[in-house]
mmCIF file of N, CA and C in Angstrom:
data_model
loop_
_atom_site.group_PDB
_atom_site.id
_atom_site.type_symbol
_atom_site.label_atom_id
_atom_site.label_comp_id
_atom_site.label_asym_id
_atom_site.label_seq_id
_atom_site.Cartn_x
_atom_site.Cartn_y
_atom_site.Cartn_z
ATOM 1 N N UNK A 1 -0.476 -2.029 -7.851
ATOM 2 C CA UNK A 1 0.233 -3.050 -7.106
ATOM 3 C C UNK A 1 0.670 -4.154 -8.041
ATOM 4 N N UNK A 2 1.987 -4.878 -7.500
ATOM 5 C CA UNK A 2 2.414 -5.681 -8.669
ATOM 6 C C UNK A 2 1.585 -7.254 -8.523
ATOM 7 N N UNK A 3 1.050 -7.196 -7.544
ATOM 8 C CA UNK A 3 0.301 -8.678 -7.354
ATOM 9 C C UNK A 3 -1.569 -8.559 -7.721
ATOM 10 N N UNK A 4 -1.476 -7.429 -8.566
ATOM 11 C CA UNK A 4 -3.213 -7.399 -9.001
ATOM 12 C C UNK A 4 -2.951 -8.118 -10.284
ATOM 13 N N UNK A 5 -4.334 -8.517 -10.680
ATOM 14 C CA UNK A 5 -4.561 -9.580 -11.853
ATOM 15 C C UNK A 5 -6.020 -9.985 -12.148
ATOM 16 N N UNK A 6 -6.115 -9.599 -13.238
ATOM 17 C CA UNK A 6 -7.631 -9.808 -13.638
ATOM 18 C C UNK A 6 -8.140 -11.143 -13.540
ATOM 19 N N UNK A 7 -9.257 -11.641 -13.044
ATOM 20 C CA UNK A 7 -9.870 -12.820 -12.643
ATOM 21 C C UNK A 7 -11.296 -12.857 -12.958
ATOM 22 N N UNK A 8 -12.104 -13.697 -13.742
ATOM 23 C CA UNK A 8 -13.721 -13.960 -13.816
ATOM 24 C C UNK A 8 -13.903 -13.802 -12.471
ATOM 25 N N UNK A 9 -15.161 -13.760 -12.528
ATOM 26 C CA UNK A 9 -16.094 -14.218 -11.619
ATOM 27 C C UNK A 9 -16.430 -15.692 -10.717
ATOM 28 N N UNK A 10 -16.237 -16.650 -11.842
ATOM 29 C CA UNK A 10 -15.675 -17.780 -11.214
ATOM 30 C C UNK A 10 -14.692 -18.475 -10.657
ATOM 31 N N UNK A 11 -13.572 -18.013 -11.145
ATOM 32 C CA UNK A 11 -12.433 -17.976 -10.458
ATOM 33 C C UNK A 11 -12.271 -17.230 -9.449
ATOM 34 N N UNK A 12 -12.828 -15.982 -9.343
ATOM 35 C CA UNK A 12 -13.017 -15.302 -7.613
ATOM 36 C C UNK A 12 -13.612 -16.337 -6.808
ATOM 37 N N UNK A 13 -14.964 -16.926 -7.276
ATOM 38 C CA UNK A 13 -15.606 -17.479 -6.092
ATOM 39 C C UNK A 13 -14.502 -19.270 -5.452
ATOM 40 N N UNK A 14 -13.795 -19.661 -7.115
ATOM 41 C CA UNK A 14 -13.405 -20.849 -6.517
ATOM 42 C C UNK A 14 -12.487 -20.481 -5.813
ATOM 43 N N UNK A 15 -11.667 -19.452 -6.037
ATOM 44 C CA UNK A 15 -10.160 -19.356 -4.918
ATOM 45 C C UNK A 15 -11.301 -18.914 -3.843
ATOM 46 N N UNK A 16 -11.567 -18.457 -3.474
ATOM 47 C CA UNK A 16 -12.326 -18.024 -2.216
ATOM 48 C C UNK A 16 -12.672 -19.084 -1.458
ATOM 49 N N UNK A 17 -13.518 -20.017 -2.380
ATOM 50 C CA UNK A 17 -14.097 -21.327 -1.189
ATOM 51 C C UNK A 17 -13.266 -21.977 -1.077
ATOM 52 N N UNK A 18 -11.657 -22.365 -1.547
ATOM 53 C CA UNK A 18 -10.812 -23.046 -1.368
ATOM 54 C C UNK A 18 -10.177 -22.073 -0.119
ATOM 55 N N UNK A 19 -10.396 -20.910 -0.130
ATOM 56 C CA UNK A 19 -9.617 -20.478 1.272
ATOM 57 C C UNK A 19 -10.008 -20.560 2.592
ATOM 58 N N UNK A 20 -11.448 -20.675 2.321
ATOM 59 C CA UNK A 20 -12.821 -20.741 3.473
ATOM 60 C C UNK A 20 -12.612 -21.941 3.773
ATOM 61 N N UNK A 21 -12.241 -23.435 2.628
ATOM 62 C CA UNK A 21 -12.177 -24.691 3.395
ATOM 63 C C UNK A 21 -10.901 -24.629 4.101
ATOM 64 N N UNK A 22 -9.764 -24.199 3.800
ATOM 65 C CA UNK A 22 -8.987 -24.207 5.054
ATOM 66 C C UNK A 22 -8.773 -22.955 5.777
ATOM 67 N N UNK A 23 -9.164 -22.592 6.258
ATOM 68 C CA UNK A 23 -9.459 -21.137 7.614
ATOM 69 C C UNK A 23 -11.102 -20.005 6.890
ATOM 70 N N UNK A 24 -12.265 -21.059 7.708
ATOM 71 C CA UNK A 24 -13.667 -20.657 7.428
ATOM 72 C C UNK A 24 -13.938 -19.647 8.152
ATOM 73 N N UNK A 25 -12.584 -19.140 9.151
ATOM 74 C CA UNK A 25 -13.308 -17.587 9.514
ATOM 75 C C UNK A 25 -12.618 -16.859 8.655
ATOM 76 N N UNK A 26 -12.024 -16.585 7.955
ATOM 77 C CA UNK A 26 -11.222 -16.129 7.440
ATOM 78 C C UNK A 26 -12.048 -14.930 6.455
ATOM 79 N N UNK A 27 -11.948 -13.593 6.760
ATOM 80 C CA UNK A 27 -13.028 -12.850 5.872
ATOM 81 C C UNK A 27 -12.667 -12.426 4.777
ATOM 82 N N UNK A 28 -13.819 -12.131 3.915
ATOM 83 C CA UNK A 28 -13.214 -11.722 2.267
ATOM 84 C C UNK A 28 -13.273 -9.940 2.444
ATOM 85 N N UNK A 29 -12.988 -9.105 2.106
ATOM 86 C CA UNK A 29 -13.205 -7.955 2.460
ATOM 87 C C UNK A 29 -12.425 -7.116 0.845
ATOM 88 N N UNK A 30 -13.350 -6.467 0.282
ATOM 89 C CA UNK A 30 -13.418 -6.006 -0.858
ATOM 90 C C UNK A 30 -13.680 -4.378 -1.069
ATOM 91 N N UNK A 31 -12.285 -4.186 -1.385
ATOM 92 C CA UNK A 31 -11.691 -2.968 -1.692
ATOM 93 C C UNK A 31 -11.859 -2.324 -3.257
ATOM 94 N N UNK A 32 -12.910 -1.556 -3.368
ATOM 95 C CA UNK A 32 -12.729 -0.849 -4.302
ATOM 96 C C UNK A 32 -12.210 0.510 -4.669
ATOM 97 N N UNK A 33 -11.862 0.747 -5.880
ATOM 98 C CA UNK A 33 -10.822 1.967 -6.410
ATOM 99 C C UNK A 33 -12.786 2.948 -6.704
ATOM 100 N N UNK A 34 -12.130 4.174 -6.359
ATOM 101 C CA UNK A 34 -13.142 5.659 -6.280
ATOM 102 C C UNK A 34 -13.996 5.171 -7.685
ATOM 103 N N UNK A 35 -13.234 4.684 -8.688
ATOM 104 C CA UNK A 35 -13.978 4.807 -9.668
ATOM 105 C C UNK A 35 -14.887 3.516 -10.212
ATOM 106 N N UNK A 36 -14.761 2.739 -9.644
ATOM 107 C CA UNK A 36 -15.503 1.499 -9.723
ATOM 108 C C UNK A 36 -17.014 1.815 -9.928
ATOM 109 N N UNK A 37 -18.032 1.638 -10.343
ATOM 110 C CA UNK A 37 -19.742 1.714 -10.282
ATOM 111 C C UNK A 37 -19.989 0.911 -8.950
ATOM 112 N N UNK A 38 -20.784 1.549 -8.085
ATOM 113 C CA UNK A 38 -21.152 0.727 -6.927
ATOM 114 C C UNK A 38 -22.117 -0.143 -7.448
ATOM 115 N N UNK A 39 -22.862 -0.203 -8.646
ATOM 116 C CA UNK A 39 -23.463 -1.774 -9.207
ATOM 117 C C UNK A 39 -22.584 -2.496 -9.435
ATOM 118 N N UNK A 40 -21.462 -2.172 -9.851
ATOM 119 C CA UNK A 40 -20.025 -3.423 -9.935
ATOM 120 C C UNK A 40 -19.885 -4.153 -8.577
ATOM 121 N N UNK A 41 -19.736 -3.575 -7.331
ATOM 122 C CA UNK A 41 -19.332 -3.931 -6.216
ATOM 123 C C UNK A 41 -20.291 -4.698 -5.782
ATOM 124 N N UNK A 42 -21.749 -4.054 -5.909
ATOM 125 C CA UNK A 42 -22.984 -5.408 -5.536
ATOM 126 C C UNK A 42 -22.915 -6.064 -6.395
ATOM 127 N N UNK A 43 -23.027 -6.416 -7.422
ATOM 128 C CA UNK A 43 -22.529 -7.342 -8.392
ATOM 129 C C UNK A 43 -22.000 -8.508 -7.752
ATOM 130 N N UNK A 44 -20.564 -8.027 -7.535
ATOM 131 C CA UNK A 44 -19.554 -9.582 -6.876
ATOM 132 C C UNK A 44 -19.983 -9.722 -5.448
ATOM 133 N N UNK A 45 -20.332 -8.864 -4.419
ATOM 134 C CA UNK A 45 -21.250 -9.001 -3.348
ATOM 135 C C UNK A 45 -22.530 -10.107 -3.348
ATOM 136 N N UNK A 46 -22.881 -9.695 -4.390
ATOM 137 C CA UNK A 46 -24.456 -10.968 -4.620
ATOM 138 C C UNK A 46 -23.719 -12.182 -5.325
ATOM 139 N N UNK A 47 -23.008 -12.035 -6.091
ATOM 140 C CA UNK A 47 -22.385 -13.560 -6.593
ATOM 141 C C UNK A 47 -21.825 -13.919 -5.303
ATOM 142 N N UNK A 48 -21.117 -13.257 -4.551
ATOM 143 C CA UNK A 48 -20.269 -14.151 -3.317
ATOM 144 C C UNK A 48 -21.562 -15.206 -2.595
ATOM 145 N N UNK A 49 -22.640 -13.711 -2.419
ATOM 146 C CA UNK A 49 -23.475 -15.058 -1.402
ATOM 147 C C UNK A 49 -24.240 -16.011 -1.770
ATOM 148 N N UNK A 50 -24.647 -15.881 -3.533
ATOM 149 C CA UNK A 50 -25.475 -16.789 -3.934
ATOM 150 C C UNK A 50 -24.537 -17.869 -3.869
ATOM 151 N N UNK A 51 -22.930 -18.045 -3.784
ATOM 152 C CA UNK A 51 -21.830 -19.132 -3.883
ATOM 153 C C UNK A 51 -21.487 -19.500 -2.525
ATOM 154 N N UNK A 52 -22.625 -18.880 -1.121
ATOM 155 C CA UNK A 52 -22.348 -19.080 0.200
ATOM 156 C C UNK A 52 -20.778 -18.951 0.709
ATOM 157 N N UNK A 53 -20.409 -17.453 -0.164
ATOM 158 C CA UNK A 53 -19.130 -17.476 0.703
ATOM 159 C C UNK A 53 -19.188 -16.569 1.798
ATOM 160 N N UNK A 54 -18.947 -16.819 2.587
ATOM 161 C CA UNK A 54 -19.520 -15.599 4.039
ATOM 162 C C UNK A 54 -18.195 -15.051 4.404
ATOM 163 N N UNK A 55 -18.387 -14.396 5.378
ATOM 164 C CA UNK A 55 -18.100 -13.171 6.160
ATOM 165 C C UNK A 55 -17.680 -11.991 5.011
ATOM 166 N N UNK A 56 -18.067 -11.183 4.443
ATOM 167 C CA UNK A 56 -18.076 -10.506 2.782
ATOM 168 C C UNK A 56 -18.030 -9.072 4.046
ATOM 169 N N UNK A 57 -16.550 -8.359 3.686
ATOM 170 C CA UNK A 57 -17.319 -7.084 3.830
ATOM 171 C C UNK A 57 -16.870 -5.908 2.764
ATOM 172 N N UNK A 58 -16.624 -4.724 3.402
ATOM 173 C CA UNK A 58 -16.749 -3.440 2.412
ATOM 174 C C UNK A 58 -15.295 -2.736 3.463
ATOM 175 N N UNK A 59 -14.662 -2.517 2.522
ATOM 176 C CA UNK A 59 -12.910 -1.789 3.107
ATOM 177 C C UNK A 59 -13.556 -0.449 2.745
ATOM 178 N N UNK A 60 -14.043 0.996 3.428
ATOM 179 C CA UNK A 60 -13.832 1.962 3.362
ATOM 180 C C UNK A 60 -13.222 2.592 4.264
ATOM 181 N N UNK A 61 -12.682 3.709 3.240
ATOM 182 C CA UNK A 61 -11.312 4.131 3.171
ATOM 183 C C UNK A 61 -12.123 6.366 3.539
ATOM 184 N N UNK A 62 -11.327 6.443 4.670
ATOM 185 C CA UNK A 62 -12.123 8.061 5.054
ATOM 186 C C UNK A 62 -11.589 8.691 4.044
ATOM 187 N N UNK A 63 -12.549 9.786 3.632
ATOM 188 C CA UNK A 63 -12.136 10.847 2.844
ATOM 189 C C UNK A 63 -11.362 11.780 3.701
ATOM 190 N N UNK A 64 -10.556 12.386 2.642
ATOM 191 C CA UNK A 64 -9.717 13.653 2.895
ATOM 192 C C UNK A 64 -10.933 15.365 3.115
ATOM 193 N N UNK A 65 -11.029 15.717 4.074
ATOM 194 C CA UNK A 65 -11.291 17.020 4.509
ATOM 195 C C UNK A 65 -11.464 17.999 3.269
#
């Protein structure tokens, strides 16, 4: 996609709480590619909540038959 772009870790969490202060229901929902390590994904999962950003979920995507 032409709007992906590599970002720290800290810069995930600050754009995030800047989106939560204006629309706090607003959920983060985190899409990973097949090949990602699912320790990568808990990874930014546990940084989100130790940075109290809430509603965090998981985009899966059904497998093909």
């Amino acid at each position: 996609r032409s709007d992906e772009r590599r970002i720290s870790s800290a810069e995930l969490v600050t754009a995030l709480r800047e989106r939560q202060k204006r629309n706090p229901d607003q959920p983060v929902v985190i899409a990973a590619d097949k090949d990602v390590r699912y320790e990568a994904v808990l990874k930014v999962m546990d940084e989100l909540q130790r940075a109290n950003i809430s509603r965090v979920g998981l985009l899966v995507r059904p497998g093909t038959p």
